[in-house]
Every structure is written in structure tokens, then in C-alpha cells.
Amino acid sequence: MRISVLWLLFTLLIYHLTWSCDNATQICGNDARILGMEIKNELNKLFTKATQLDQLNKTFTETDLIKYEDLDGGKLLNVTSEKLKRILKLKTDAVDNIADFVRRKSPITNENLRDPPSCSYYLAKDSNIKDKINLTYRKEFNTEVNLTEAVIHVPTDVFEFSKEVKRAVHLTDGLDKVFIDNYLNDRFLFGQYFGSTSGLLRYYPAFYWDTENQTDYYDCRERPWYIEAAGLPRDIVFLMDISGSMFGWALRVAKYTAERLLTVISDKDYVAFYSFNKKAEPVSCYPNLERARLKYKKHLITKIKDIQANGASNFSLALEKAFEVLKNSSKLKKSCECQKVIIIFSDYVRSDYEEVFRRLNPDRKVRVFTLAFGAPNQWDTSKLRDIACNNNGYFSPVFNYGDVVKAISSIFNVFGQPLSRNIDKIQPSWSSVYYEYDRMNFVVTVGKSVVLDYKEVKDTKIEPFLGVAAIDVDIPQMNTIMTGMFSGIMYAFMVNNNGVIVVHPRLVPIEGFGQGTPDMDLNELEVTKEETDIIRITEKMLKRESDSEETKSLVSFPGTIRGKESFQNTKFFFTSLDGYPFSIGIVVPPSERQTISVNENKLNNTLIGEAVSRDVPHLLRWKKYPLCTLNITETIKFIRDEQVEQVRNDPCYPDQYNTMAAEVQLTEPTAKFWRSKKFKDIAEENKIIDCYLITNAGITRSCKNMTSPGTIMDPMDMQPFIHARRGIPPNRLLVSLLEKEHGYRSFNISYSLGIPVGSDIFEVLSVGIKVQLKVLRKLLNSAIGSRVGVTVTLLDESAFVIYNTADDYEEAKIKRFFDEKSPVKQFVKDSQFYDTHVIKDCQQLCDKVETNPHSSESSAFRISPLSVVNMFITSLWKIFLYFIADIYTVDRIEATHQKPKKVMCCEKYNIYSRDFSKTQVVEKTVDCGTCQKNLTLSPVPDTNLLLLIDNNPDCVCPNRKDVKRRYIPDVCTDTLSKWQSDLSQQSCFDEDGGGNASTSSSSKSEWKCFTEEK
């Protein structure tokens, strides 16, 4: 007992020696609490004076014009899904129109296509095209276009006047009218086109294809939309021969061919890649089929580049392994269970392995494609041809890079052959999201194969597969439409049946990095505090269930400063879009769980009309609802003139219109005050730059033009719904630092007006003011008084620095307090005023780190007499190809193989969110090594501010910058496919018939093999 008392006395003595507060020169304890109250009172006084907040609160609380109701999430979801289905149907109808037109002009119904006559057309790459047709810039297409013409693009390595191209020109002649009719029927329709098997592309609207400033490598047959629609989902096993005879040029071209094939297959396909010599081994860490996600295809391409040739080949073992992979993957449900394919890369084989195939592929359900590499006539490739022809496949020699595109196109033509036996079952196919360089944005394309009936062409030399009709769907535009269906900060997203995000507000292209094509799961963009929550939601969506889930998730929007995000108790409503391979979800934060209904009889259309006529466009704006056919100005004019019949068919009448009109009426008294001389005097005296309010339905009012004539309000300056976005409780002042503009710094004070509805609080509007930062400086200096030896730092709810009295306020920068590490920072973290969450962002760019996982001794290059001779012959052949036979294609592949400076990667970072339940003052002495600091933390009541008071600013603590935690995800350690594809939405059907394999030689070096009915 005596020891405990002595220890207590010793502790008190140490504390007294290390912590003593001189109230005359320092701020601590109750003085810190008083300082916080003074700051709050001064801010509140300024804010109330500038906004007449009390009157605004009374107007929205006591009005009988509007009524607040709980949101019916299920009803909202059904209405949204029906609107989206109508939009998607317009796209599929348009692509059906294109496909039907081309099929009607097919060789069966038009014999002229066998020897096509000449047709007039405009060539997209014609440098004089602007002199031939009028091109006008249109914002929605991001280029100069002509809406009355279509143009034709032919790949650089395809002869424009070949018979195949002339047939395709004639086949698509007249499509212009179909394109125009489609566009007139759907004002949200962008690119329309038809890609033929010859490589010809006819597209609308017409625009100039610039080849003066960049090399044209485009070939429609290699685009994702073409490949997606050109056949059914596939299970593909690649077998690459890496025996010694493949060393050199043959292996190089084979690698490039494999890379191009992997690039073009879709994420509906499943792939496995094996290399073989004496052994057959997977090139990656996955031995079975995996869904061809972008991240997995990039992983395979990286591994393929490290393959080296040596040893002898065991072809039988490789075939056994390929069929074993197909069988095992089916058991593991890692298979689309549709077309099964083996693609073999080799230079030659000694046998057709008929006995092996008779045992492993008796019914020829597995198609086998063979590609022969090496110099012409170097090896006997007839056995490779026989293997393909005996197994319903396709054989192509690939002697150089110029043969690659042709071989890939031929493979996918064969993939489309089953469609000719089931043309009534062909449905439009939706591609994955990809980056479109012309539009510099993400798009998804709906395509449809144009195929002739097998019965009509089986006795002819006509190929049944003609090409693909397609329509572009602009992802940002779809996001605008989906976001524009809701008020406030609710938003919607869309995923496909493979769990990949299609539309989401946070899915944005990375500037200058087209390879940033998205391959994002829902759990990579929607972050829940417990990851199992978002995984459970995703699994339900992929099972096409309709349900709702409540969870704590991260609320973030494009334009949000990193670190300003917040975790909130959000509610997810989700359902499938029947008839389409998509599911949609709606995310409802706590502030949006109520809605407004309007008493239409109480609307004062005269007052509303006057407000709109007077204040539009600079002082009064409204959120754009893309599905509305009229804007609010037109609607008001019709209603005021008693022409209601003009607006009854508008999708936004009466709900959106009535809500916005009511909010204009309710906020008019505030706008009237802002127009008064009294307010101008207040603004001038208190250095107020702007004032604004933003309602839940999207009405925005500002006084900027009254205080700064000639300026135009920028809604981004006003940070709409900043409270709801950051998770700040309503009815609380929020202070934030703004970027420097017009030569001075400013800060923002905003307030979210919350109306109690049941057990929740509905945020009906945000109101705020922008004030010069010198006002905050003056306010703080006045509150601190004579205690000049004290430094005060204002931190916001996300631990961003609002102001520091020791800094030059004109040069103040928006920065995170915790971007550096120091004893002071650690004290603030330990105080538990902030909750810390680790966030993973996989839409970042990192410097590429070259690694060679195959640099082991077993895979090292081995020199032998045979390899030296082979290397010499291959080098001579390569020189011949480069300088004589294949200048264009070699240049093309060299350009393609340029290593990117940046790669997509993930970054982990912390976000900090204030715990507003903690209101106590915290004090501590912090050891800085050579000195000690007396620190005090005190919340500013009813605001988002936290005061950090440093009573010993002369004591400097060492700081070190926090290192960014960036990494390139490891496909082998990360789970590749968390979700199983929903096969119920995939078009898959068996091929009819069977019979003998026949070959028809179209050239001396190429044979086409397919099954015919007897």
C-alpha cells in the first residue's frame, strides 16, 4: 500500500514537471473548450447573417406544399429497371435492323455479289474527304461528323479493290438509310457499323480517319465487339510446341499469334495455356481453365514471352493433357460448357494421331485448330492440316506477321459456323467494357452475327458467316442517364453476368492510358467495411435475384478528393434486367431514404415562371434529367400558358417537374434576400465571395453574379451535398478549404438542412457561403488573443488541414494532416477522434517492374549444334522477311511490342473519419527527442472542426513522409474468378449433324475444314 502511494506521488510529480499550463500564454483544458465555442459562435453568426438560415428552416418545416415520405426502394428499382430495359431495347432493335438489311442482300438473295458491280462510296482515310462531304463538330461524338453519310474503312494490309472487299462494299451499299433511321429513333445512339469478314468496316456517322498523324493498325475483325458476336462462348486450350525445331523466328511469330488471340477473346470464354516438348506444362500457375478476364490474359501474355524452345516434342502427351484439362474443368464448373476448342501452335508433326483422337474425341465435339509456323516448305505440314480437318477445325500456315490477322479471322469464322445451323436462335451479344481511342472513353458494344442458313449454302462455295453488325453504347452517357434518374446523391450501377462492372460512377478512364480498360469486380469499386457483405451482394446479383441489403459502405464520387470519402450505413437494392445479360443496383445513403411528394394545387406557377425567367441561367440551375424531353423552362412556359397537353408525355412530368418547381417556390424568399441591398452590404463587409443552395432534386441557386458581376457560377465550386457525401450529420456547420482563385484564398461554410421523418433525418437541401480566408485568420487571431506563443491548427472531419495560424494563409494548401509521420501525428491518431480505414484503389498507374520468373537454370538457353544451325537459318529468313516481304507487318509488331512505361496497379491508402460522439478535451506532452510539446485537442461544437493547439511551437518534431503503398496484383495469389458465369443468359446450342470432314482449298497454302451433313 505504501509503495502504491509513493508511486502515485511520483507520477503526479513527473506530470507536474512535464505538463504545466500557463493560462496567460498557453491554451489548455477548459480554455481550449471555450476557444472552440468562440469559433463556433462566430462562424454561426456569420453564416446565419448571410443565409437567413432560421427562415429557410422554418419554410421547409412548416410548408404544406410538400410532404416527406419514406422511400420505396423496391418500387424505385422496378421503375429504374423498366426504363433501362426500354433504353437497351432501342439498341438491340437498331442492331437487328442493320443485321436484317445485310442478310437480305446476301449472296443467296442477290446473285450480283458473286461478281459484284462497282458501287460509289466515301473512303474514311481519304485526306480530301472534308471537301467531298460536310463535316461539323458535334460534342456527343467528340469530333467532326456528317449525319447524312456513312463511310468505309479498309485495313492497311487489305487490298481495297480485291474481290472480297468489293463484295462487302456492295453488300453494305444502302446501309446509310438504316443508320439514319436508327439515329432518328434513338437520340442516345452513337457509333453504328458493320464489319465484314474481309476486314471492311462501314460506319456511321461519317468522320475522317486520320492516317497523317498516326499509323492505321485498325482491323474490325480483331475488335472485342466483332469477336464477341462472331461465335458462342468457348472453352479453349492452347498448346504451344516449344521443341528445338521451333527455335527462333517460328517461336517468335507463334508467341505473337498467341498474344493476339488472347487479346481478342472475350471474358465469356475460358482459357488454359500449355507449352510442351517432352513434357506438357501450364505456362501460368493455373492448370485448369480460367475465365478469360483481362488481368488473366495479361498474366498469360507475360508468361508466354518468357517461353524458350529446346528438346524434343511429345505430341501425344500434349493432346492427352489438353483433353484432360477440358474434362477436369467441366467437373470443377470452370467451363462455359459450350464450344470446346484446342488450338495447336507447331511447325510440323510426324503423324495425324488418328488413334489418339478416335479415343479422346470420338464424336468430334472438340474442334481442333492447327497453326503451322516456320519458313514455307521447311517442313511437311500436311499432318497438321489433317488433324484440323478430321476434327472440325481449321488449318492455317503462319509464315510471318502478315499472316496472323488472316489466320485469326479464319478461326473466328469457323467459330461462327454453328450459328448457320441455328439462325433463328441468334441473339444480340453484349461485349465487355473496352476503351475506345477515337472517343477517348469506355464503351460497350451490342453486336449481332450476320449468318446465312446452312441449308441454303451447303451446296455452294459461299461462306455462311458474313460479318457482325454493331452499335456502340457510350458508358459515360449511360452513367449520366442512370444517375439522372435519381435526386440527391443516390446512384445506380450495372454489372454483367460475369460479375464485371459495366456502369458505375467511379469507373473512369485513366488519362493517357488506354490499356486501363476496366476489368473490375463490384467489390473493387464498392467497398464495404466487411468484404463479405459486398461479396454476398455480388453473388445474389449473379444469381439474378431481386433483393436488398444494408451494410456499411464507402460513399465516394468522381471529383471527390482522395481521403474525403466516408463509410455510411447504405442500402443496396438490386435486380436483374430480364432479357439482357445485366443486373443493376441502386445505392441509397442514409440521407436519401425519404422522398418528397408535392401538393400540385399549391404550386404558384406565376412566381415560379418569374423566377426562371429572371434568374436563368446563372443564378438558377437545375439538375439535368437525361430522359426528360423538355427542360424545366419549356415545361413552365407550357403550364403557365395552360398548354398542359404539351408536357403530359414527358417522362419527367409530373414527378420531377413538380418537385423542382416546388423547390424553386420554397427557395424564392432566400433568393430574394440575396438580391437585396442589405445582403450586398453584408457580403462586402464580411468578404463573402458567393452564396448558394442546392436542393435534393437538383435546384441550384447562387448570388455570385450579385456580388461579383460578370462571373458565372460553377456548381463544382459549391460542392453539392457535401455533408451527405462526407457522412457529416445534418444540421451541423461544415468548414472546408478551397483552392486559390482570383488571387486570394477562400474557405467554404455549408449547412445541410435535415427534416426529421420517422426515425431518420431527410436532408432536403445544402446551403453555403464562400468567404475569403483572411476572415478565418482574423477570427482565430481574435479568439487566441494575447497568447501569441501558441499555434492553432484546424482539422476537418477527414483530417485535412483547414488552417494553421503559423502558415502564410495566402499560400495555404489543401493537404492531409497524416501524410507525414511524427510524434504529433501519432498523438492525434491515438486520441481516437478519428477512425482509420484502409482502402484499396486498383485504378492507379505504376512504373512497370520487369521480372523474369522463368530465369531458373532449368529454363536457361542451351546451345547445341542443331540450335546454332537453326538460329542461323532463322536469322537469314527473318532478315529477308523484314527487308523484303513484310516491312509493314514487322513495323506493326515492333510498335505493338513497345513496353508501356506505366501499368495498372493497386494502391492502399488510409481514410480518416471523425467520431462525433467524442467531445472531451484531450491533453498530452509529446516527446520530440530534443524537446517536448504540450498539445491539446478540442472539438469545435456543432461543426466538423477539431482544434489542435500547440503550446510549444518552438519545439520542432521530426517529420517523415508516408510512403505510398502501391503494388501490381499477383494473379497467382489473388482469386481470379470469384464468380461463376450465369449460363442461363448465354446463347449456346449444339451443332446439328455430323458426317465426314471435307476440305475445300481456297489457295495453295490454306485449307478450310468444317462438318457437312450427309
GROMACS .gro file of N, CA, C and O in nm, residues 257-293:
model
  148
  257THR      N    1   0.129  -1.454  -8.230
  257THR     CA    2  -0.004  -1.503  -8.266
  257THR      C    3  -0.084  -1.538  -8.142
  257THR      O    4  -0.203  -1.505  -8.131
  258ALA      N    5  -0.020  -1.604  -8.047
  258ALA     CA    6  -0.089  -1.638  -7.922
  258ALA      C    7  -0.130  -1.513  -7.847
  258ALA      O    8  -0.241  -1.505  -7.792
  259GLU      N    9  -0.042  -1.413  -7.846
  259GLU     CA   10  -0.074  -1.287  -7.778
  259GLU      C   11  -0.196  -1.221  -7.841
  259GLU      O   12  -0.286  -1.174  -7.771
  260ARG      N   13  -0.200  -1.220  -7.975
  260ARG     CA   14  -0.314  -1.157  -8.043
  260ARG      C   15  -0.442  -1.235  -8.020
  260ARG      O   16  -0.549  -1.177  -8.001
  261LEU      N   17  -0.434  -1.366  -8.018
  261LEU     CA   18  -0.553  -1.447  -7.991
  261LEU      C   19  -0.604  -1.423  -7.848
  261LEU      O   20  -0.725  -1.408  -7.827
  262LEU      N   21  -0.513  -1.418  -7.753
  262LEU     CA   22  -0.554  -1.394  -7.614
  262LEU      C   23  -0.615  -1.255  -7.599
  262LEU      O   24  -0.708  -1.235  -7.520
  263THR      N   25  -0.564  -1.161  -7.674
  263THR     CA   26  -0.613  -1.024  -7.663
  263THR      C   27  -0.758  -1.013  -7.710
  263THR      O   28  -0.838  -0.939  -7.652
  264VAL      N   29  -0.794  -1.088  -7.815
  264VAL     CA   30  -0.925  -1.067  -7.877
  264VAL      C   31  -1.036  -1.154  -7.817
  264VAL      O   32  -1.153  -1.121  -7.834
  265ILE      N   33  -1.002  -1.264  -7.750
  265ILE     CA   34  -1.110  -1.346  -7.694
  265ILE      C   35  -1.176  -1.271  -7.578
  265ILE      O   36  -1.114  -1.188  -7.513
  266SER      N   37  -1.302  -1.303  -7.553
  266SER     CA   38  -1.380  -1.225  -7.457
  266SER      C   39  -1.378  -1.289  -7.319
  266SER      O   40  -1.334  -1.403  -7.301
  267ASP      N   41  -1.432  -1.214  -7.221
  267ASP     CA   42  -1.434  -1.268  -7.085
  267ASP      C   43  -1.546  -1.369  -7.066
  267ASP      O   44  -1.564  -1.420  -6.955
  268LYS      N   45  -1.622  -1.399  -7.170
  268LYS     CA   46  -1.718  -1.510  -7.162
  268LYS      C   47  -1.649  -1.643  -7.188
  268LYS      O   48  -1.704  -1.749  -7.159
  269ASP      N   49  -1.529  -1.638  -7.246
  269ASP     CA   50  -1.454  -1.759  -7.277
  269ASP      C   51  -1.372  -1.804  -7.156
  269ASP      O   52  -1.342  -1.725  -7.066
  270TYR      N   53  -1.335  -1.932  -7.158
  270TYR     CA   54  -1.243  -1.988  -7.058
  270TYR      C   55  -1.119  -2.038  -7.131
  270TYR      O   56  -1.130  -2.097  -7.240
  271VAL      N   57  -1.001  -2.014  -7.073
  271VAL     CA   58  -0.878  -2.050  -7.141
  271VAL      C   59  -0.782  -2.120  -7.046
  271VAL      O   60  -0.784  -2.099  -6.925
  272ALA      N   61  -0.696  -2.204  -7.106
  272ALA     CA   62  -0.579  -2.261  -7.039
  272ALA      C   63  -0.468  -2.263  -7.143
  272ALA      O   64  -0.494  -2.284  -7.263
  273PHE      N   65  -0.346  -2.238  -7.100
  273PHE     CA   66  -0.234  -2.231  -7.196
  273PHE      C   67  -0.123  -2.323  -7.148
  273PHE      O   68  -0.072  -2.310  -7.036
  274TYR      N   69  -0.086  -2.419  -7.237
  274TYR     CA   70   0.019  -2.516  -7.209
  274TYR      C   71   0.129  -2.506  -7.314
  274TYR      O   72   0.100  -2.485  -7.434
  275SER      N   73   0.251  -2.517  -7.270
  275SER     CA   74   0.363  -2.536  -7.363
  275SER      C   75   0.410  -2.680  -7.348
  275SER      O   76   0.397  -2.740  -7.241
  276PHE      N   77   0.464  -2.735  -7.456
  276PHE     CA   78   0.505  -2.876  -7.447
  276PHE      C   79   0.629  -2.902  -7.531
  276PHE      O   80   0.648  -2.844  -7.638
  277ASN      N   81   0.713  -2.986  -7.478
  277ASN     CA   82   0.819  -3.053  -7.554
  277ASN      C   83   0.813  -3.199  -7.510
  277ASN      O   84   0.720  -3.269  -7.549
  278LYS      N   85   0.906  -3.243  -7.424
  278LYS     CA   86   0.890  -3.378  -7.370
  278LYS      C   87   0.781  -3.382  -7.264
  278LYS      O   88   0.723  -3.487  -7.236
  279LYS      N   89   0.758  -3.268  -7.202
  279LYS     CA   90   0.653  -3.254  -7.101
  279LYS      C   91   0.551  -3.153  -7.149
  279LYS      O   92   0.579  -3.068  -7.234
  280ALA      N   93   0.434  -3.160  -7.092
  280ALA     CA   94   0.330  -3.060  -7.119
  280ALA      C   95   0.299  -2.990  -6.987
  280ALA      O   96   0.250  -3.053  -6.892
  281GLU      N   97   0.331  -2.861  -6.979
  281GLU     CA   98   0.315  -2.788  -6.854
  281GLU      C   99   0.242  -2.656  -6.878
  281GLU      O  100   0.259  -2.593  -6.983
  282PRO      N  101   0.161  -2.613  -6.780
  282PRO     CA  102   0.094  -2.483  -6.796
  282PRO      C  103   0.196  -2.370  -6.786
  282PRO      O  104   0.290  -2.378  -6.708
  283VAL      N  105   0.176  -2.265  -6.865
  283VAL     CA  106   0.269  -2.153  -6.859
  283VAL      C  107   0.241  -2.066  -6.737
  283VAL      O  108   0.325  -1.986  -6.696
  284SER      N  109   0.121  -2.079  -6.679
  284SER     CA  110   0.086  -1.999  -6.562
  284SER      C  111   0.072  -2.091  -6.441
  284SER      O  112   0.097  -2.210  -6.448
  285CYS      N  113   0.024  -2.032  -6.331
  285CYS     CA  114   0.006  -2.108  -6.209
  285CYS      C  115  -0.130  -2.177  -6.204
  285CYS      O  116  -0.163  -2.242  -6.105
  286TYR      N  117  -0.212  -2.161  -6.308
  286TYR     CA  118  -0.345  -2.221  -6.312
  286TYR      C  119  -0.346  -2.336  -6.413
  286TYR      O  120  -0.335  -2.313  -6.534
  287PRO      N  121  -0.360  -2.460  -6.369
  287PRO     CA  122  -0.354  -2.574  -6.461
  287PRO      C  123  -0.484  -2.598  -6.537
  287PRO      O  124  -0.483  -2.661  -6.643
  288ASN      N  125  -0.597  -2.550  -6.484
  288ASN     CA  126  -0.726  -2.573  -6.548
  288ASN      C  127  -0.775  -2.446  -6.619
  288ASN      O  128  -0.709  -2.343  -6.617
  289LEU      N  129  -0.891  -2.458  -6.680
  289LEU     CA  130  -0.949  -2.343  -6.748
  289LEU      C  131  -0.981  -2.233  -6.648
  289LEU      O  132  -1.028  -2.260  -6.538
  290GLU      N  133  -0.958  -2.110  -6.688
  290GLU     CA  134  -0.997  -1.994  -6.610
  290GLU      C  135  -1.066  -1.895  -6.704
  290GLU      O  136  -1.036  -1.891  -6.822
  291ARG      N  137  -1.159  -1.821  -6.646
  291ARG     CA  138  -1.230  -1.724  -6.729
  291ARG      C  139  -1.130  -1.621  -6.783
  291ARG      O  140  -1.040  -1.577  -6.713
  292ALA      N  141  -1.148  -1.584  -6.909
  292ALA     CA  142  -1.050  -1.500  -6.979
  292ALA      C  143  -1.067  -1.354  -6.940
  292ALA      O  144  -1.091  -1.267  -7.025
  293ARG      N  145  -1.052  -1.328  -6.812
  293ARG     CA  146  -1.054  -1.190  -6.764
  293ARG      C  147  -0.930  -1.116  -6.815
  293ARG      O  148  -0.825  -1.177  -6.841
   0.00000   0.00000   0.00000
